[in-house]
């Protein structure tokens, strides 16, 4: 039986190094916020025919380097959505003219300017919803299990969010509104993985009375690790496939890949050792 809890300093150190580097980059360079947060122009073009997205991207690159495109379907028609914070009306006209020359059926459907205030409001709502979700999880787990379980689970959730944000800050990956949806999804997935381990710990507490808390945790982790790894691998295979073959959802799938992998790591190497630490401190305080 592998002793996970006894090596908790190694696991904690790995996470701390990533988070410290990420937070340094966050405070020095900040996140690379996209148009959803910084504001800019959104152009919708009804293509009315199949088109090659990389070819369209090459056309747009002639007029701006800061943009993102999405292929969508509306009322059975194929549409192209262009977001950019550096395209003016003259640039949009040139882009559409070049696209029209290549795709004769293309029609300019709409163009609108989105202010940065919309992005600021989105950030506030994302922060509020994340805090409310974490508080609700803490209350539920504290009621369903015990407060120490809830506290360890919440710290593990914060770990997953911080690692994901750190990766984005270090590599300056663009952050748009799908990132927020991904973070909330990560919260739900990660807590599910952690609860599986905690439920086994609770069962083993009754079966292994008299054993050390660390031994109970190690046994529980070893018993559930295969299930956790198999679950995360099958999930990641699906998400990685979507990320590769469906480029339009990469802004959502990329943070999911990072967060789900972190969720598996934290449920094994962070949450359970934290519970052992809290449990031992409680025993010493009572003694």
Short mmCIF file of C-alpha atoms in Angstrom, two decimals:
data_model
loop_
_atom_site.label_atom_id
_atom_site.label_comp_id
_atom_site.label_asym_id
_atom_site.label_seq_id
_atom_site.Cartn_x
_atom_site.Cartn_y
_atom_site.Cartn_z
CA UNK A 1 0.00 0.00 0.00
CA UNK A 2 1.48 3.32 -1.10
CA UNK A 3 1.65 5.91 1.71
CA UNK A 4 0.27 9.11 0.17
CA UNK A 5 -0.25 11.05 3.39
CA UNK A 6 3.32 10.53 4.64
CA UNK A 7 4.68 12.29 1.55
CA UNK A 8 2.28 15.25 1.76
CA UNK A 9 5.15 17.78 1.86
CA UNK A 10 6.20 16.69 -1.64
CA UNK A 11 2.66 17.02 -3.04
CA UNK A 12 2.09 20.38 -1.36
CA UNK A 13 5.47 21.68 -2.59
CA UNK A 14 4.71 20.78 -6.22
CA UNK A 15 1.43 22.68 -6.07
CA UNK A 16 2.95 25.65 -4.25
CA UNK A 17 5.71 26.05 -6.84
CA UNK A 18 3.19 26.15 -9.71
CA UNK A 19 0.86 28.53 -7.84
CA UNK A 20 3.66 30.87 -6.69
CA UNK A 21 5.04 31.17 -10.25
CA UNK A 22 1.50 31.66 -11.56
CA UNK A 23 0.64 34.34 -9.00
CA UNK A 24 3.92 36.15 -9.74
CA UNK A 25 3.02 36.22 -13.44
CA UNK A 26 -0.53 37.23 -12.58
CA UNK A 27 0.56 40.26 -10.56
CA UNK A 28 3.33 41.29 -12.96
CA UNK A 29 1.75 40.60 -16.37
CA UNK A 30 -1.86 39.85 -15.49
CA UNK A 31 -4.16 37.54 -17.42
CA UNK A 32 -4.41 37.90 -21.17
CA UNK A 33 -8.05 39.00 -21.24
CA UNK A 34 -9.76 38.69 -24.60
CA UNK A 35 -12.44 40.83 -26.20
CA UNK A 36 -15.17 39.54 -23.87
CA UNK A 37 -13.44 41.41 -21.04
CA UNK A 38 -11.48 44.21 -22.75
CA UNK A 39 -14.22 45.20 -25.16
CA UNK A 40 -14.07 45.50 -28.94
CA UNK A 41 -16.00 44.78 -32.11
CA UNK A 42 -18.12 41.72 -32.85
CA UNK A 43 -18.86 41.01 -36.51
CA UNK A 44 -21.30 38.34 -37.69
CA UNK A 45 -21.14 37.16 -41.29
CA UNK A 46 -23.72 34.77 -42.77
CA UNK A 47 -21.50 32.56 -44.92
CA UNK A 48 -24.43 30.53 -46.35
CA UNK A 49 -21.97 27.82 -47.41
CA UNK A 50 -19.26 25.60 -46.00
CA UNK A 51 -15.94 27.38 -45.47
CA UNK A 52 -12.44 26.63 -44.29
CA UNK A 53 -11.90 28.46 -40.99
CA UNK A 54 -8.05 28.54 -41.23
CA UNK A 55 -8.37 30.21 -44.66
CA UNK A 56 -10.67 32.85 -43.20
CA UNK A 57 -8.27 33.39 -40.30
CA UNK A 58 -5.45 34.03 -42.79
CA UNK A 59 -7.57 36.71 -44.45
CA UNK A 60 -8.26 38.44 -41.12
CA UNK A 61 -4.57 38.27 -40.11
CA UNK A 62 -3.77 40.71 -42.92
CA UNK A 63 -5.64 43.43 -41.04
CA UNK A 64 -5.27 42.54 -37.36
CA UNK A 65 -3.31 40.14 -35.16
CA UNK A 66 -5.68 40.33 -32.19
CA UNK A 67 -8.86 38.47 -33.06
CA UNK A 68 -10.80 35.28 -32.58
CA UNK A 69 -13.25 33.55 -34.89
CA UNK A 70 -16.04 31.08 -34.27
CA UNK A 71 -17.97 28.92 -36.69
CA UNK A 72 -21.64 28.70 -35.72
CA UNK A 73 -25.03 27.62 -37.04
CA UNK A 74 -28.09 29.87 -36.83
CA UNK A 75 -31.47 28.87 -38.24
CA UNK A 76 -29.79 26.20 -40.30
CA UNK A 77 -27.29 28.62 -41.82
CA UNK A 78 -23.53 28.64 -41.38
CA UNK A 79 -22.22 31.80 -39.76
CA UNK A 80 -18.82 33.26 -38.98
CA UNK A 81 -18.34 35.36 -35.84
CA UNK A 82 -15.28 37.62 -35.64
CA UNK A 83 -14.22 39.28 -32.38
CA UNK A 84 -11.44 41.86 -32.32
CA UNK A 85 -10.42 44.86 -30.23
CA UNK A 86 -8.32 46.39 -33.00
CA UNK A 87 -10.58 46.30 -36.08
CA UNK A 88 -12.19 49.63 -37.00
CA UNK A 89 -15.00 50.12 -39.53
CA UNK A 90 -12.52 50.49 -42.38
CA UNK A 91 -10.77 47.25 -41.36
CA UNK A 92 -14.08 45.39 -41.12
CA UNK A 93 -15.04 46.54 -44.62
CA UNK A 94 -11.72 45.25 -46.00
CA UNK A 95 -12.03 41.93 -44.18
CA UNK A 96 -15.57 41.39 -45.45
CA UNK A 97 -14.58 42.38 -49.00
CA UNK A 98 -11.80 39.74 -49.03
CA UNK A 99 -14.08 37.09 -47.52
CA UNK A 100 -16.79 37.95 -50.06
CA UNK A 101 -14.29 37.59 -52.88
CA UNK A 102 -13.50 34.03 -51.75
CA UNK A 103 -16.99 33.03 -50.61
CA UNK A 104 -19.53 34.60 -52.97
CA UNK A 105 -22.60 33.82 -50.82
CA UNK A 106 -21.24 35.63 -47.73
CA UNK A 107 -23.42 38.42 -46.29
CA UNK A 108 -22.55 40.90 -43.56
CA UNK A 109 -25.18 40.23 -40.93
CA UNK A 110 -24.24 42.60 -38.11
CA UNK A 111 -21.44 44.42 -36.35
CA UNK A 112 -21.52 45.87 -32.87
CA UNK A 113 -19.15 47.40 -30.36
CA UNK A 114 -18.96 45.82 -26.90
CA UNK A 115 -17.60 48.01 -24.12
CA UNK A 116 -15.15 46.89 -21.43
CA UNK A 117 -17.82 47.56 -18.80
CA UNK A 118 -19.64 44.42 -19.97
CA UNK A 119 -16.48 42.42 -19.29
CA UNK A 120 -16.06 43.95 -15.84
CA UNK A 121 -19.64 43.03 -14.99
CA UNK A 122 -18.97 39.49 -16.23
CA UNK A 123 -15.90 39.21 -13.98
CA UNK A 124 -17.89 40.35 -10.94
CA UNK A 125 -20.68 37.85 -11.61
CA UNK A 126 -18.17 35.05 -12.18
CA UNK A 127 -16.42 35.81 -8.89
CA UNK A 128 -19.73 36.00 -7.02
CA UNK A 129 -21.05 32.74 -8.50
CA UNK A 130 -17.79 30.92 -7.69
CA UNK A 131 -17.84 32.11 -4.07
CA UNK A 132 -21.50 31.13 -3.65
CA UNK A 133 -20.81 27.69 -5.16
CA UNK A 134 -17.85 27.12 -2.80
CA UNK A 135 -19.85 28.23 0.27
CA UNK A 136 -22.74 25.95 -0.71
CA UNK A 137 -20.34 23.01 -1.13
CA UNK A 138 -18.71 23.72 2.24
CA UNK A 139 -22.13 23.73 3.95
CA UNK A 140 -23.27 20.55 2.20
CA UNK A 141 -20.09 18.55 2.84
CA UNK A 142 -19.90 19.85 6.41
CA UNK A 143 -23.48 18.66 6.98
CA UNK A 144 -23.15 15.40 5.03
CA UNK A 145 -19.75 14.42 6.44
CA UNK A 146 -18.07 16.75 8.93
CA UNK A 147 -16.65 20.28 8.86
CA UNK A 148 -13.04 19.09 8.46
CA UNK A 149 -13.99 17.21 5.30
CA UNK A 150 -15.69 20.34 3.97
CA UNK A 151 -12.72 22.58 4.76
CA UNK A 152 -10.25 20.19 3.10
CA UNK A 153 -12.50 19.89 0.03
CA UNK A 154 -12.83 23.68 -0.33
CA UNK A 155 -9.05 24.17 -0.09
CA UNK A 156 -8.61 21.49 -2.77
CA UNK A 157 -11.12 23.35 -4.97
CA UNK A 158 -9.23 26.62 -4.51
CA UNK A 159 -6.06 24.71 -5.42
CA UNK A 160 -7.62 23.57 -8.72
CA UNK A 161 -8.78 27.08 -9.60
CA UNK A 162 -5.43 28.66 -8.70
CA UNK A 163 -3.44 26.10 -10.71
CA UNK A 164 -5.69 26.62 -13.75
CA UNK A 165 -5.36 30.41 -13.48
CA UNK A 166 -1.61 30.04 -12.94
CA UNK A 167 -1.19 28.04 -16.16
CA UNK A 168 -3.14 30.72 -18.05
CA UNK A 169 -1.05 33.49 -16.47
CA UNK A 170 2.29 31.76 -17.12
CA UNK A 171 1.58 30.98 -20.78
CA UNK A 172 -0.57 34.09 -21.39
CA UNK A 173 -3.42 32.07 -22.89
CA UNK A 174 -6.34 34.37 -23.91
CA UNK A 175 -9.16 34.42 -21.36
CA UNK A 176 -12.76 34.93 -22.52
CA UNK A 177 -16.23 34.18 -21.18
CA UNK A 178 -16.04 30.37 -21.86
CA UNK A 179 -13.18 30.29 -19.32
CA UNK A 180 -15.63 31.25 -16.57
CA UNK A 181 -18.05 28.49 -17.55
CA UNK A 182 -15.11 26.07 -17.51
CA UNK A 183 -14.06 27.18 -14.00
CA UNK A 184 -17.57 26.55 -12.65
CA UNK A 185 -17.59 23.14 -14.37
CA UNK A 186 -14.22 22.33 -12.79
CA UNK A 187 -15.65 23.14 -9.35
CA UNK A 188 -18.45 20.63 -9.84
CA UNK A 189 -16.25 17.89 -11.27
CA UNK A 190 -13.46 18.28 -8.74
CA UNK A 191 -15.74 18.15 -5.71
CA UNK A 192 -17.32 14.96 -7.07
CA UNK A 193 -13.92 13.26 -7.26
CA UNK A 194 -13.02 14.41 -3.74
CA UNK A 195 -16.30 13.20 -2.24
CA UNK A 196 -15.66 9.68 -3.58
CA UNK A 197 -12.41 9.52 -1.59
CA UNK A 198 -13.98 11.11 1.51
CA UNK A 199 -16.90 8.68 1.43
CA UNK A 200 -14.47 5.77 1.48
CA UNK A 201 -12.54 7.38 4.36
CA UNK A 202 -15.78 7.67 6.32
CA UNK A 203 -16.58 3.99 5.70
CA UNK A 204 -13.09 2.89 6.72
CA UNK A 205 -13.24 4.97 9.90
CA UNK A 206 -15.97 2.62 11.11
CA UNK A 207 -14.23 -0.53 9.87
CA UNK A 208 -10.72 0.33 11.09
CA UNK A 209 -11.35 1.70 14.56
CA UNK A 210 -8.13 2.11 16.48
CA UNK A 211 -6.02 2.65 13.36
CA UNK A 212 -4.12 5.88 12.79
CA UNK A 213 -5.93 8.54 10.81
CA UNK A 214 -3.13 8.57 8.23
CA UNK A 215 -3.42 4.79 7.74
CA UNK A 216 -7.17 5.07 7.19
CA UNK A 217 -6.65 7.84 4.63
CA UNK A 218 -3.91 5.93 2.81
CA UNK A 219 -6.03 2.78 2.61
CA UNK A 220 -9.02 4.77 1.33
CA UNK A 221 -6.96 6.55 -1.33
CA UNK A 222 -5.44 3.27 -2.53
CA UNK A 223 -8.91 1.69 -2.75
CA UNK A 224 -10.40 4.55 -4.78
CA UNK A 225 -7.37 5.62 -6.83
CA UNK A 226 -8.00 3.20 -9.70
CA UNK A 227 -11.57 4.44 -9.99
CA UNK A 228 -10.45 8.08 -9.89
CA UNK A 229 -7.72 7.63 -12.50
CA UNK A 230 -9.96 5.60 -14.85
CA UNK A 231 -12.71 8.21 -14.58
CA UNK A 232 -10.42 11.15 -15.27
CA UNK A 233 -8.68 9.38 -18.19
CA UNK A 234 -11.97 8.56 -19.93
CA UNK A 235 -13.19 12.12 -19.35
CA UNK A 236 -9.94 13.65 -20.61
CA UNK A 237 -9.96 11.45 -23.74
CA UNK A 238 -13.36 12.91 -24.64
CA UNK A 239 -12.43 16.51 -23.87
CA UNK A 240 -9.04 16.32 -25.63
CA UNK A 241 -10.77 14.86 -28.70
CA UNK A 242 -13.27 17.73 -28.67
CA UNK A 243 -10.42 20.21 -28.20
CA UNK A 244 -8.55 18.82 -31.22
CA UNK A 245 -11.43 18.27 -33.64
CA UNK A 246 -13.81 21.10 -32.62
CA UNK A 247 -11.72 24.30 -32.59
CA UNK A 248 -14.73 26.52 -31.88
CA UNK A 249 -14.99 25.24 -28.28
CA UNK A 250 -11.29 25.32 -27.39
CA UNK A 251 -11.72 28.32 -25.09
CA UNK A 252 -13.98 26.08 -23.00
CA UNK A 253 -12.24 22.73 -23.39
CA UNK A 254 -8.66 23.90 -22.71
CA UNK A 255 -9.24 25.08 -19.11
CA UNK A 256 -11.38 21.97 -18.55
CA UNK A 257 -8.43 19.73 -19.44
CA UNK A 258 -6.19 21.54 -16.95
CA UNK A 259 -8.84 21.74 -14.22
CA UNK A 260 -10.01 18.12 -14.44
CA UNK A 261 -6.44 16.84 -14.28
CA UNK A 262 -5.86 19.11 -11.26
CA UNK A 263 -9.09 17.86 -9.69
CA UNK A 264 -7.89 14.26 -9.83
CA UNK A 265 -4.51 15.29 -8.39
CA UNK A 266 -6.01 17.37 -5.57
CA UNK A 267 -8.53 14.73 -4.50
CA UNK A 268 -5.69 12.24 -3.98
CA UNK A 269 -2.69 14.35 -2.98
CA UNK A 270 -4.19 17.51 -1.44
CA UNK A 271 -7.67 17.00 0.04
CA UNK A 272 -7.05 13.74 1.91
CA UNK A 273 -3.71 14.76 3.50
CA UNK A 274 -5.33 18.06 4.54
CA UNK A 275 -8.14 16.15 6.24
CA UNK A 276 -5.55 14.07 8.12
CA UNK A 277 -3.76 17.25 9.26
CA UNK A 278 -7.01 18.84 10.46
CA UNK A 279 -8.10 15.62 12.18
CA UNK A 280 -4.79 15.21 14.03
CA UNK A 281 -4.80 18.84 15.15
CA UNK A 282 -8.33 18.40 16.46
CA UNK A 283 -7.29 15.31 18.43
CA UNK A 284 -4.30 17.15 19.92
CA UNK A 285 -6.51 20.11 20.85
CA UNK A 286 -8.96 17.81 22.66
CA UNK A 287 -6.08 16.03 24.41
#
